Every structure is written in C-alpha cells, then in structure tokens.
Amino acid sequence: MAQPIISIQHEEESIALNRLVPSAGNVRRLNASAGLSELADSIEAHGLIHKLTVRKGKKGKYEVIAGSRRLGALRLLAKEGRLAEDAPIPCTLRNGDDVTELSLAENVQREAMHVVDEILALRGGRRRHRP
C-alpha cells in the first residue's frame, strides 16, 4: 500500500470547559456573539456535533482556534447552570499550526445551505414529528 501524502489525523482529547479560552488569532471578531443563545439550545438538544479545535496555551489552558462560537455557547450553558463549568468537552488538539490560517480556513470554507434545501428539511422534520 502506498504511503499517504498528507495526514488528516490529529490527537483528540476531552478538556474541561473551564480550561478552554478563545484564541487571539481567531479571525471572527464582529458579531461573534450573534445567535449564541440559539446555538446553546441546539447543543443542549443535540449535543456538540463538531469538536472544538485547540492548541496548548499557557498555565494549563487550551486556546480554541476553531469553534469560538461553540465555546461561547458552551460557556452560556454553564453560566445558566445547564452545563457543569468543568464539563469535559471533546477537542481536536493541533500543534504548530498557524492559528489565524486555521481560523480563516474554518470560517471561509463554509457554504451556506441552499434556502430550498433548508425549507424541505424543515418541512420533512415537521412531518416526522407530528402525532
């Protein structure tokens, strides 16, 4: 078997919520808190669908380099007493990567769902949940 050219595998770790801090290299600065309440409700209802991407920081902390809105929603859940402040959060650990480049890649490479797909999905979900 041929040797892989790239590796997409990274170390995974559960890290206590109170050890996670936002990275200064995160490119999302404006309107970062918009929709956090709705995101928190979604996380409470469905769990954390996508892990946070972190790197080791100072004093035992981990910087969140991808997933700052998810971190904000998790902190909101803890503040409201719906999640323990030291709840284990699934994270992907990255080392030596350019933080700003990763943050930019995560935010730019996102494609919004087509409005018709969204309507059909919502309509289908309602049909499945009718008594």
GROMACS .gro file of N, CA, C and O in nm:
model
  524
    1MET      N    1   0.085  -0.117   0.000
    1MET     CA    2   0.000   0.000   0.000
    1MET      C    3   0.090   0.124   0.000
    1MET      O    4   0.189   0.130   0.070
    2ALA      N    5   0.051   0.225  -0.078
    2ALA     CA    6   0.128   0.349  -0.088
    2ALA      C    7   0.119   0.428   0.041
    2ALA      O    8   0.017   0.425   0.111
    3GLN      N    9   0.224   0.500   0.072
    3GLN     CA   10   0.227   0.587   0.189
    3GLN      C   11   0.139   0.709   0.164
    3GLN      O   12   0.140   0.764   0.053
    4PRO      N   13   0.063   0.752   0.263
    4PRO     CA   14  -0.022   0.870   0.244
    4PRO      C   15   0.064   0.996   0.225
    4PRO      O   16   0.173   1.007   0.281
    5ILE      N   17   0.013   1.087   0.146
    5ILE     CA   18   0.084   1.211   0.119
    5ILE      C   19   0.064   1.309   0.233
    5ILE      O   20   0.155   1.379   0.274
    6ILE      N   21  -0.059   1.314   0.286
    6ILE     CA   22  -0.089   1.404   0.397
    6ILE      C   23  -0.151   1.325   0.511
    6ILE      O   24  -0.197   1.213   0.491
    7SER      N   25  -0.153   1.385   0.627
    7SER     CA   26  -0.219   1.323   0.742
    7SER      C   27  -0.334   1.414   0.784
    7SER      O   28  -0.314   1.534   0.805
    8ILE      N   29  -0.452   1.357   0.795
    8ILE     CA   30  -0.566   1.435   0.844
    8ILE      C   31  -0.605   1.391   0.984
    8ILE      O   32  -0.708   1.433   1.035
    9GLN      N   33  -0.522   1.309   1.043
    9GLN     CA   34  -0.547   1.261   1.179
    9GLN      C   35  -0.478   1.355   1.279
    9GLN      O   36  -0.364   1.392   1.260
   10HIS      N   37  -0.550   1.390   1.384
   10HIS     CA   38  -0.494   1.474   1.490
   10HIS      C   39  -0.539   1.416   1.623
   10HIS      O   40  -0.642   1.350   1.633
   11GLU      N   41  -0.462   1.443   1.724
   11GLU     CA   42  -0.491   1.392   1.858
   11GLU      C   43  -0.624   1.448   1.908
   11GLU      O   44  -0.655   1.565   1.890
   12GLU      N   45  -0.703   1.360   1.969
   12GLU     CA   46  -0.830   1.403   2.027
   12GLU      C   47  -0.822   1.391   2.178
   12GLU      O   48  -0.758   1.300   2.231
   13GLU      N   49  -0.886   1.484   2.246
   13GLU     CA   50  -0.878   1.488   2.392
   13GLU      C   51  -1.004   1.555   2.447
   13GLU      O   52  -1.059   1.645   2.385
   14SER      N   53  -1.049   1.508   2.563
   14SER     CA   54  -1.157   1.577   2.633
   14SER      C   55  -1.093   1.674   2.731
   14SER      O   56  -1.008   1.635   2.811
   15ILE      N   57  -1.134   1.800   2.723
   15ILE     CA   58  -1.074   1.905   2.805
   15ILE      C   59  -1.186   1.975   2.881
   15ILE      O   60  -1.292   2.006   2.824
   16ALA      N   61  -1.163   2.001   3.009
   16ALA     CA   62  -1.263   2.068   3.092
   16ALA      C   63  -1.296   2.206   3.035
   16ALA      O   64  -1.206   2.280   2.993
   17LEU      N   65  -1.423   2.238   3.031
   17LEU     CA   66  -1.469   2.365   2.976
   17LEU      C   67  -1.395   2.483   3.038
   17LEU      O   68  -1.356   2.576   2.968
   18ASN      N   69  -1.372   2.479   3.169
   18ASN     CA   70  -1.308   2.593   3.235
   18ASN      C   71  -1.158   2.605   3.204
   18ASN      O   72  -1.091   2.696   3.252
   19ARG      N   73  -1.104   2.514   3.122
   19ARG     CA   74  -0.964   2.523   3.079
   19ARG      C   75  -0.953   2.572   2.935
   19ARG      O   76  -0.844   2.583   2.880
   20LEU      N   77  -1.068   2.602   2.872
   20LEU     CA   78  -1.072   2.647   2.733
   20LEU      C   79  -1.087   2.799   2.727
   20LEU      O   80  -1.172   2.856   2.796
   21VAL      N   81  -1.003   2.862   2.645
   21VAL     CA   82  -1.009   3.007   2.628
   21VAL      C   83  -1.007   3.039   2.478
   21VAL      O   84  -0.949   2.964   2.400
   22PRO      N   85  -1.070   3.148   2.438
   22PRO     CA   86  -1.067   3.185   2.297
   22PRO      C   87  -0.924   3.222   2.255
   22PRO      O   88  -0.849   3.278   2.333
   23SER      N   89  -0.889   3.193   2.132
   23SER     CA   90  -0.758   3.229   2.079
   23SER      C   91  -0.761   3.372   2.027
   23SER      O   92  -0.858   3.414   1.963
   24ALA      N   93  -0.654   3.445   2.052
   24ALA     CA   94  -0.642   3.582   1.999
   24ALA      C   95  -0.628   3.579   1.847
   24ALA      O   96  -0.653   3.679   1.780
   25GLY      N   97  -0.592   3.463   1.790
   25GLY     CA   98  -0.575   3.452   1.646
   25GLY      C   99  -0.703   3.423   1.570
   25GLY      O  100  -0.701   3.408   1.448
   26ASN      N  101  -0.816   3.415   1.642
   26ASN     CA  102  -0.942   3.386   1.574
   26ASN      C  103  -0.981   3.503   1.486
   26ASN      O  104  -0.978   3.618   1.529
   27VAL      N  105  -1.017   3.475   1.362
   27VAL     CA  106  -1.049   3.582   1.266
   27VAL      C  107  -1.190   3.639   1.282
   27VAL      O  108  -1.219   3.747   1.235
   28ARG      N  109  -1.278   3.565   1.348
   28ARG     CA  110  -1.416   3.614   1.366
   28ARG      C  111  -1.417   3.711   1.483
   28ARG      O  112  -1.398   3.672   1.598
   29ARG      N  113  -1.439   3.840   1.453
   29ARG     CA  114  -1.435   3.942   1.558
   29ARG      C  115  -1.569   4.015   1.572
   29ARG      O  116  -1.612   4.045   1.681
   30LEU      N  117  -1.633   4.046   1.461
   30LEU     CA  118  -1.758   4.121   1.464
   30LEU      C  119  -1.876   4.025   1.470
   30LEU      O  120  -1.877   3.923   1.403
   31ASN      N  121  -1.973   4.059   1.552
   31ASN     CA  122  -2.096   3.981   1.561
   31ASN      C  123  -2.073   3.838   1.607
   31ASN      O  124  -2.153   3.749   1.578
   32ALA      N  125  -1.963   3.813   1.677
   32ALA     CA  126  -1.928   3.678   1.719
   32ALA      C  127  -2.029   3.620   1.817
   32ALA      O  128  -2.042   3.499   1.829
   33SER      N  129  -2.100   3.706   1.888
   33SER     CA  130  -2.195   3.655   1.987
   33SER      C  131  -2.337   3.644   1.932
   33SER      O  132  -2.426   3.596   2.003
   34ALA      N  133  -2.357   3.683   1.808
   34ALA     CA  134  -2.491   3.673   1.748
   34ALA      C  135  -2.534   3.527   1.740
   34ALA      O  136  -2.460   3.441   1.694
   35GLY      N  137  -2.656   3.499   1.787
   35GLY     CA  138  -2.710   3.364   1.778
   35GLY      C  139  -2.657   3.265   1.880
   35GLY      O  140  -2.684   3.145   1.868
   36LEU      N  141  -2.582   3.312   1.980
   36LEU     CA  142  -2.525   3.218   2.079
   36LEU      C  143  -2.632   3.146   2.159
   36LEU      O  144  -2.618   3.028   2.190
   37SER      N  145  -2.740   3.216   2.192
   37SER     CA  146  -2.847   3.153   2.269
   37SER      C  147  -2.909   3.037   2.191
   37SER      O  148  -2.931   2.929   2.247
   38GLU      N  149  -2.932   3.059   2.061
   38GLU     CA  150  -2.988   2.954   1.977
   38GLU      C  151  -2.890   2.838   1.962
   38GLU      O  152  -2.929   2.721   1.963
   39LEU      N  153  -2.761   2.871   1.947
   39LEU     CA  154  -2.659   2.767   1.936
   39LEU      C  155  -2.650   2.687   2.066
   39LEU      O  156  -2.639   2.565   2.065
   40ALA      N  157  -2.659   2.755   2.180
   40ALA     CA  158  -2.658   2.686   2.310
   40ALA      C  159  -2.777   2.590   2.321
   40ALA      O  160  -2.761   2.475   2.365
   41ASP      N  161  -2.894   2.635   2.279
   41ASP     CA  162  -3.012   2.549   2.282
   41ASP      C  163  -2.994   2.427   2.192
   41ASP      O  164  -3.031   2.315   2.227
   42SER      N  165  -2.932   2.448   2.076
   42SER     CA  166  -2.907   2.338   1.983
   42SER      C  167  -2.808   2.238   2.043
   42SER      O  168  -2.828   2.117   2.032
   43ILE      N  169  -2.704   2.289   2.106
   43ILE     CA  170  -2.605   2.199   2.169
   43ILE      C  171  -2.672   2.121   2.282
   43ILE      O  172  -2.647   2.001   2.298
   44GLU      N  173  -2.757   2.187   2.359
   44GLU     CA  174  -2.827   2.118   2.467
   44GLU      C  175  -2.918   2.008   2.410
   44GLU      O  176  -2.925   1.897   2.464
   45ALA      N  177  -2.984   2.036   2.299
   45ALA     CA  178  -3.078   1.940   2.241
   45ALA      C  179  -3.008   1.827   2.165
   45ALA      O  180  -3.053   1.712   2.171
   46HIS      N  181  -2.901   1.858   2.095
   46HIS     CA  182  -2.840   1.760   2.004
   46HIS      C  183  -2.697   1.721   2.040
   46HIS      O  184  -2.639   1.635   1.974
   47GLY      N  185  -2.640   1.786   2.140
   47GLY     CA  186  -2.500   1.761   2.175
   47GLY      C  187  -2.408   1.845   2.088
   47GLY      O  188  -2.452   1.916   1.997
   48LEU      N  189  -2.281   1.837   2.116
   48LEU     CA  190  -2.181   1.910   2.039
   48LEU      C  191  -2.149   1.829   1.915
   48LEU      O  192  -2.082   1.726   1.922
   49ILE      N  193  -2.198   1.872   1.800
   49ILE     CA  194  -2.185   1.795   1.676
   49ILE      C  195  -2.042   1.800   1.623
   49ILE      O  196  -1.990   1.701   1.574
   50HIS      N  197  -1.977   1.916   1.633
   50HIS     CA  198  -1.840   1.932   1.585
   50HIS      C  199  -1.749   1.966   1.703
   50HIS      O  200  -1.778   2.057   1.781
   51LYS      N  201  -1.639   1.894   1.714
   51LYS     CA  202  -1.542   1.918   1.821
   51LYS      C  203  -1.480   2.057   1.806
   51LYS      O  204  -1.474   2.113   1.697
   52LEU      N  205  -1.431   2.110   1.917
   52LEU     CA  206  -1.352   2.233   1.914
   52LEU      C  207  -1.210   2.195   1.873
   52LEU      O  208  -1.162   2.087   1.905
   53THR      N  209  -1.142   2.284   1.803
   53THR     CA  210  -1.003   2.263   1.767
   53THR      C  211  -0.919   2.355   1.855
   53THR      O  212  -0.945   2.476   1.862
   54VAL      N  213  -0.823   2.297   1.926
   54VAL     CA  214  -0.748   2.371   2.027
   54VAL      C  215  -0.598   2.350   2.010
   54VAL      O  216  -0.554   2.258   1.942
   55ARG      N  217  -0.523   2.436   2.077
   55ARG     CA  218  -0.379   2.416   2.094
   55ARG      C  219  -0.346   2.448   2.238
   55ARG      O  220  -0.420   2.521   2.307
   56LYS      N  221  -0.237   2.391   2.287
   56LYS     CA  222  -0.198   2.416   2.426
   56LYS      C  223  -0.163   2.563   2.443
   56LYS      O  224  -0.093   2.621   2.361
   57GLY      N  225  -0.215   2.619   2.551
   57GLY     CA  226  -0.188   2.759   2.583
   57GLY      C  227  -0.100   2.767   2.707
   57GLY      O  228  -0.026   2.674   2.739
   58LYS      N  229  -0.113   2.875   2.778
   58LYS     CA  230  -0.034   2.899   2.898
   58LYS      C  231  -0.111   2.859   3.023
   58LYS      O  232  -0.233   2.861   3.025
   59LYS      N  233  -0.037   2.821   3.126
   59LYS     CA  234  -0.092   2.792   3.259
   59LYS      C  235  -0.201   2.684   3.255
   59LYS      O  236  -0.304   2.695   3.320
   60GLY      N  237  -0.180   2.579   3.176
   60GLY     CA  238  -0.274   2.468   3.172
   60GLY      C  239  -0.401   2.493   3.093
   60GLY      O  240  -0.492   2.412   3.095
   61LYS      N  241  -0.407   2.605   3.025
   61LYS     CA  242  -0.525   2.637   2.943
   61LYS      C  243  -0.503   2.589   2.800
   61LYS      O  244  -0.392   2.558   2.759
   62TYR      N  245  -0.612   2.582   2.726
   62TYR     CA  246  -0.609   2.547   2.585
   62TYR      C  247  -0.679   2.657   2.507
   62TYR      O  248  -0.790   2.697   2.543
   63GLU      N  249  -0.615   2.705   2.400
   63GLU     CA  250  -0.673   2.809   2.316
   63GLU      C  251  -0.761   2.745   2.209
   63GLU      O  252  -0.716   2.655   2.138
   64VAL      N  253  -0.883   2.793   2.197
   64VAL     CA  254  -0.975   2.744   2.094
   64VAL      C  255  -0.945   2.821   1.966
   64VAL      O  256  -0.968   2.942   1.960
   65ILE      N  257  -0.892   2.749   1.867
   65ILE     CA  258  -0.855   2.813   1.741
   65ILE      C  259  -0.961   2.794   1.633
   65ILE      O  260  -0.960   2.864   1.533
   66ALA      N  261  -1.052   2.702   1.653
   66ALA     CA  262  -1.167   2.683   1.564
   66ALA      C  263  -1.283   2.635   1.649
   66ALA      O  264  -1.274   2.532   1.715
   67GLY      N  265  -1.389   2.716   1.651
   67GLY     CA  266  -1.505   2.681   1.733
   67GLY      C  267  -1.534   2.783   1.841
   67GLY      O  268  -1.592   2.750   1.944
   68SER      N  269  -1.496   2.908   1.818
   68SER     CA  270  -1.516   3.009   1.923
   68SER      C  271  -1.664   3.033   1.954
   68SER      O  272  -1.700   3.059   2.068
   69ARG      N  273  -1.751   3.025   1.853
   69ARG     CA  274  -1.895   3.041   1.879
   69ARG      C  275  -1.947   2.923   1.962
   69ARG      O  276  -2.027   2.941   2.052
   70ARG      N  277  -1.899   2.803   1.930
   70ARG     CA  278  -1.939   2.686   2.009
   70ARG      C  279  -1.891   2.702   2.153
   70ARG      O  280  -1.964   2.672   2.248
   71LEU      N  281  -1.768   2.753   2.171
   71LEU     CA  282  -1.717   2.778   2.306
   71LEU      C  283  -1.807   2.879   2.378
   71LEU      O  284  -1.842   2.859   2.494
   72GLY      N  285  -1.844   2.986   2.309
   72GLY     CA  286  -1.933   3.086   2.370
   72GLY      C  287  -2.066   3.026   2.411
   72GLY      O  288  -2.119   3.056   2.518
   73ALA      N  289  -2.121   2.939   2.328
   73ALA     CA  290  -2.248   2.874   2.360
   73ALA      C  291  -2.233   2.779   2.479
   73ALA      O  292  -2.320   2.774   2.566
   74LEU      N  293  -2.121   2.707   2.484
   74LEU     CA  294  -2.096   2.617   2.597
   74LEU      C  295  -2.081   2.696   2.726
   74LEU      O  296  -2.133   2.657   2.831
   75ARG      N  297  -2.012   2.809   2.720
   75ARG     CA  298  -1.997   2.896   2.838
   75ARG      C  299  -2.132   2.950   2.882
   75ARG      O  300  -2.158   2.962   3.002
   76LEU      N  301  -2.218   2.983   2.786
   76LEU     CA  302  -2.352   3.030   2.819
   76LEU      C  303  -2.431   2.921   2.890
   76LEU      O  304  -2.498   2.947   2.991
   77LEU      N  305  -2.422   2.798   2.841
   77LEU     CA  306  -2.489   2.686   2.907
   77LEU      C  307  -2.439   2.670   3.051
   77LEU      O  308  -2.519   2.647   3.143
   78ALA      N  309  -2.309   2.686   3.072
   78ALA     CA  310  -2.252   2.675   3.208
   78ALA      C  311  -2.300   2.791   3.295
   78ALA      O  312  -2.338   2.771   3.411
   79LYS      N  313  -2.300   2.911   3.240
   79LYS     CA  314  -2.344   3.030   3.315
   79LYS      C  315  -2.490   3.015   3.359
   79LYS      O  316  -2.526   3.056   3.469
   80GLU      N  317  -2.571   2.953   3.274
   80GLU     CA  318  -2.713   2.935   3.305
   80GLU      C  319  -2.739   2.809   3.388
   80GLU      O  320  -2.854   2.776   3.416
   81GLY      N  321  -2.633   2.738   3.424
   81GLY     CA  322  -2.648   2.619   3.508
   81GLY      C  323  -2.695   2.496   3.433
   81GLY      O  324  -2.734   2.396   3.494
   82ARG      N  325  -2.690   2.499   3.301
   82ARG     CA  326  -2.734   2.384   3.222
   82ARG      C  327  -2.619   2.290   3.188
   82ARG      O  328  -2.641   2.182   3.133
   83LEU      N  329  -2.496   2.330   3.220
   83LEU     CA  330  -2.377   2.250   3.194
   83LEU      C  331  -2.276   2.281   3.304
   83LEU      O  332  -2.262   2.397   3.345
   84ALA      N  333  -2.207   2.179   3.350
   84ALA     CA  334  -2.106   2.200   3.454
   84ALA      C  335  -1.990   2.283   3.399
   84ALA      O  336  -1.952   2.269   3.282
   85GLU      N  337  -1.934   2.370   3.482
   85GLU     CA  338  -1.823   2.456   3.439
   85GLU      C  339  -1.699   2.376   3.403
   85GLU      O  340  -1.614   2.424   3.329
   86ASP      N  341  -1.690   2.254   3.457
   86ASP     CA  342  -1.574   2.170   3.426
   86ASP      C  343  -1.613   2.049   3.340
   86ASP      O  344  -1.543   1.948   3.336
   87ALA      N  345  -1.724   2.063   3.268
   87ALA     CA  346  -1.771   1.954   3.181
   87ALA      C  347  -1.663   1.919   3.079
   87ALA      O  348  -1.597   2.008   3.025
   88PRO      N  349  -1.642   1.789   3.053
   88PRO     CA  350  -1.543   1.751   2.952
   88PRO      C  351  -1.595   1.784   2.811
   88PRO      O  352  -1.706   1.747   2.775
   89ILE      N  353  -1.515   1.854   2.735
   89ILE     CA  354  -1.553   1.898   2.601
   89ILE      C  355  -1.462   1.827   2.500
   89ILE      O  356  -1.339   1.833   2.511
   90PRO      N  357  -1.519   1.758   2.401
   90PRO     CA  358  -1.437   1.690   2.301
   90PRO      C  359  -1.364   1.791   2.212
   90PRO      O  360  -1.426   1.882   2.158
   91CYS      N  361  -1.233   1.774   2.202
   91CYS     CA  362  -1.150   1.867   2.127
   91CYS      C  363  -1.051   1.792   2.039
   91CYS      O  364  -1.012   1.679   2.068
   92THR      N  365  -1.011   1.857   1.932
   92THR     CA  366  -0.903   1.810   1.847
   92THR      C  367  -0.784   1.898   1.878
   92THR      O  368  -0.793   2.021   1.872
   93LEU      N  369  -0.673   1.836   1.915
   93LEU     CA  370  -0.552   1.908   1.954
   93LEU      C  371  -0.461   1.927   1.834
   93LEU      O  372  -0.426   1.831   1.766
   94ARG      N  373  -0.425   2.050   1.807
   94ARG     CA  374  -0.333   2.082   1.696
   94ARG      C  375  -0.206   2.144   1.755
   94ARG      O  376  -0.212   2.218   1.852
   95ASN      N  377  -0.095   2.114   1.691
   95ASN     CA  378   0.033   2.167   1.736
   95ASN      C  379   0.106   2.234   1.621
   95ASN      O  380   0.109   2.180   1.511
   96GLY      N  381   0.161   2.350   1.647
   96GLY     CA  382   0.246   2.415   1.549
   96GLY      C  383   0.177   2.471   1.427
   96GLY      O  384   0.243   2.513   1.333
   97ASP      N  385   0.045   2.471   1.423
   97ASP     CA  386  -0.026   2.525   1.308
   97ASP      C  387  -0.040   2.676   1.321
   97ASP      O  388  -0.039   2.730   1.430
   98ASP      N  389  -0.054   2.743   1.209
   98ASP     CA  390  -0.080   2.886   1.208
   98ASP      C  391  -0.225   2.907   1.251
   98ASP      O  392  -0.318   2.868   1.179
   99VAL      N  393  -0.244   2.965   1.368
   99VAL     CA  394  -0.377   2.980   1.427
   99VAL      C  395  -0.469   3.063   1.338
   99VAL      O  396  -0.584   3.024   1.312
  100THR      N  397  -0.422   3.175   1.288
  100THR     CA  398  -0.505   3.261   1.204
  100THR      C  399  -0.542   3.190   1.075
  100THR      O  400  -0.657   3.198   1.029
  101GLU      N  401  -0.449   3.116   1.017
  101GLU     CA  402  -0.477   3.043   0.893
  101GLU      C  403  -0.585   2.937   0.915
  101GLU      O  404  -0.677   2.923   0.834
  102LEU      N  405  -0.578   2.864   1.027
  102LEU     CA  406  -0.680   2.762   1.056
  102LEU      C  407  -0.816   2.826   1.080
  102LEU      O  408  -0.918   2.778   1.032
  103SER      N  409  -0.818   2.936   1.155
  103SER     CA  410  -0.943   3.005   1.184
  103SER      C  411  -1.005   3.058   1.055
  103SER      O  412  -1.125   3.046   1.033
  104LEU      N  413  -0.922   3.115   0.970
  104LEU     CA  414  -0.970   3.167   0.843
  104LEU      C  415  -1.026   3.053   0.756
  104LEU      O  416  -1.134   3.065   0.698
  105ALA      N  417  -0.954   2.942   0.750
  105ALA     CA  418  -0.999   2.827   0.670
  105ALA      C  419  -1.134   2.777   0.719
  105ALA      O  420  -1.224   2.747   0.639
  106GLU      N  421  -1.152   2.768   0.850
  106GLU     CA  422  -1.279   2.719   0.903
  106GLU      C  423  -1.395   2.812   0.868
  106GLU      O  424  -1.504   2.769   0.835
  107ASN      N  425  -1.371   2.942   0.874
  107ASN     CA  426  -1.479   3.038   0.852
  107ASN      C  427  -1.505   3.067   0.705
  107ASN      O  428  -1.618   3.097   0.668
  108VAL      N  429  -1.406   3.060   0.620
  108VAL     CA  430  -1.422   3.092   0.479
  108VAL      C  431  -1.473   2.972   0.400
  108VAL      O  432  -1.550   2.988   0.305
  109GLN      N  433  -1.433   2.853   0.436
  109GLN     CA  434  -1.467   2.734   0.359
  109GLN      C  435  -1.609   2.683   0.387
  109GLN      O  436  -1.647   2.578   0.342
  110ARG      N  437  -1.685   2.759   0.459
  110ARG     CA  438  -1.822   2.721   0.492
  110ARG      C  439  -1.917   2.760   0.379
  110ARG      O  440  -1.907   2.869   0.326
  111GLU      N  441  -2.005   2.673   0.344
  111GLU     CA  442  -2.104   2.702   0.239
  111GLU      C  443  -2.242   2.700   0.304
  111GLU      O  444  -2.280   2.602   0.368
  112ALA      N  445  -2.315   2.809   0.289
  112ALA     CA  446  -2.449   2.816   0.347
  112ALA      C  447  -2.540   2.716   0.277
  112ALA      O  448  -2.526   2.689   0.157
  113MET      N  449  -2.634   2.662   0.352
  113MET     CA  450  -2.731   2.569   0.296
  113MET      C  451  -2.823   2.645   0.202
  113MET      O  452  -2.863   2.758   0.229
  114HIS      N  453  -2.857   2.584   0.087
  114HIS     CA  454  -2.948   2.647  -0.007
  114HIS      C  455  -3.084   2.661   0.061
  114HIS      O  456  -3.130   2.571   0.132
  115VAL      N  457  -3.151   2.773   0.039
  115VAL     CA  458  -3.277   2.802   0.106
  115VAL      C  459  -3.383   2.694   0.078
  115VAL      O  460  -3.461   2.658   0.166
  116VAL      N  461  -3.387   2.640  -0.042
  116VAL     CA  462  -3.484   2.536  -0.076
  116VAL      C  463  -3.455   2.409   0.004
  116VAL      O  464  -3.546   2.346   0.059
  117ASP      N  465  -3.326   2.371   0.014
  117ASP     CA  466  -3.289   2.253   0.095
  117ASP      C  467  -3.331   2.273   0.240
  117ASP      O  468  -3.380   2.181   0.306
  118GLU      N  469  -3.310   2.394   0.291
  118GLU     CA  470  -3.346   2.424   0.430
  118GLU      C  471  -3.497   2.412   0.451
  118GLU      O  472  -3.543   2.351   0.548
  119ILE      N  473  -3.575   2.466   0.360
  119ILE     CA  474  -3.722   2.458   0.370
  119ILE      C  475  -3.769   2.313   0.365
  119ILE      O  476  -3.851   2.270   0.445
  120LEU      N  477  -3.715   2.236   0.269
  120LEU     CA  478  -3.754   2.096   0.257
  120LEU      C  479  -3.717   2.016   0.381
  120LEU      O  480  -3.794   1.932   0.428
  121ALA      N  481  -3.600   2.044   0.437
  121ALA     CA  482  -3.557   1.973   0.557
  121ALA      C  483  -3.647   2.006   0.675
  121ALA      O  484  -3.687   1.918   0.751
  122LEU      N  485  -3.680   2.133   0.689
  122LEU     CA  486  -3.768   2.175   0.799
  122LEU      C  487  -3.907   2.116   0.782
  122LEU      O  488  -3.968   2.068   0.877
  123ARG      N  489  -3.958   2.118   0.660
  123ARG     CA  490  -4.090   2.062   0.632
  123ARG      C  491  -4.090   1.912   0.661
  123ARG      O  492  -4.183   1.860   0.722
  124GLY      N  493  -3.987   1.841   0.619
  124GLY     CA  494  -3.977   1.698   0.644
  124GLY      C  495  -3.967   1.665   0.791
  124GLY      O  496  -4.025   1.569   0.838
  125GLY      N  497  -3.895   1.747   0.866
  125GLY     CA  498  -3.881   1.726   1.010
  125GLY      C  499  -4.013   1.742   1.081
  125GLY      O  500  -4.046   1.670   1.174
  126ARG      N  501  -4.093   1.839   1.037
  126ARG     CA  502  -4.223   1.861   1.099
  126ARG      C  503  -4.316   1.744   1.075
  126ARG      O  504  -4.391   1.704   1.162
  127ARG      N  505  -4.310   1.688   0.955
  127ARG     CA  506  -4.396   1.573   0.922
  127ARG      C  507  -4.362   1.453   1.010
  127ARG      O  508  -4.450   1.380   1.053
  128ARG      N  509  -4.235   1.430   1.032
  128ARG     CA  510  -4.191   1.314   1.111
  128ARG      C  511  -4.231   1.327   1.258
  128ARG      O  512  -4.247   1.230   1.327
  129HIS      N  513  -4.245   1.452   1.307
  129HIS     CA  514  -4.272   1.473   1.449
  129HIS      C  515  -4.417   1.500   1.482
  129HIS      O  516  -4.451   1.528   1.594
  130ARG      N  517  -4.504   1.490   1.382
  130ARG     CA  518  -4.647   1.508   1.410
  130ARG      C  519  -4.702   1.386   1.480
  130ARG      O  520  -4.666   1.274   1.446
  131PRO      N  521  -4.793   1.407   1.575
  131PRO     CA  522  -4.853   1.290   1.645
  131PRO      C  523  -4.946   1.212   1.558
  131PRO      O  524  -4.995   1.248   1.459
   0.00000   0.00000   0.00000
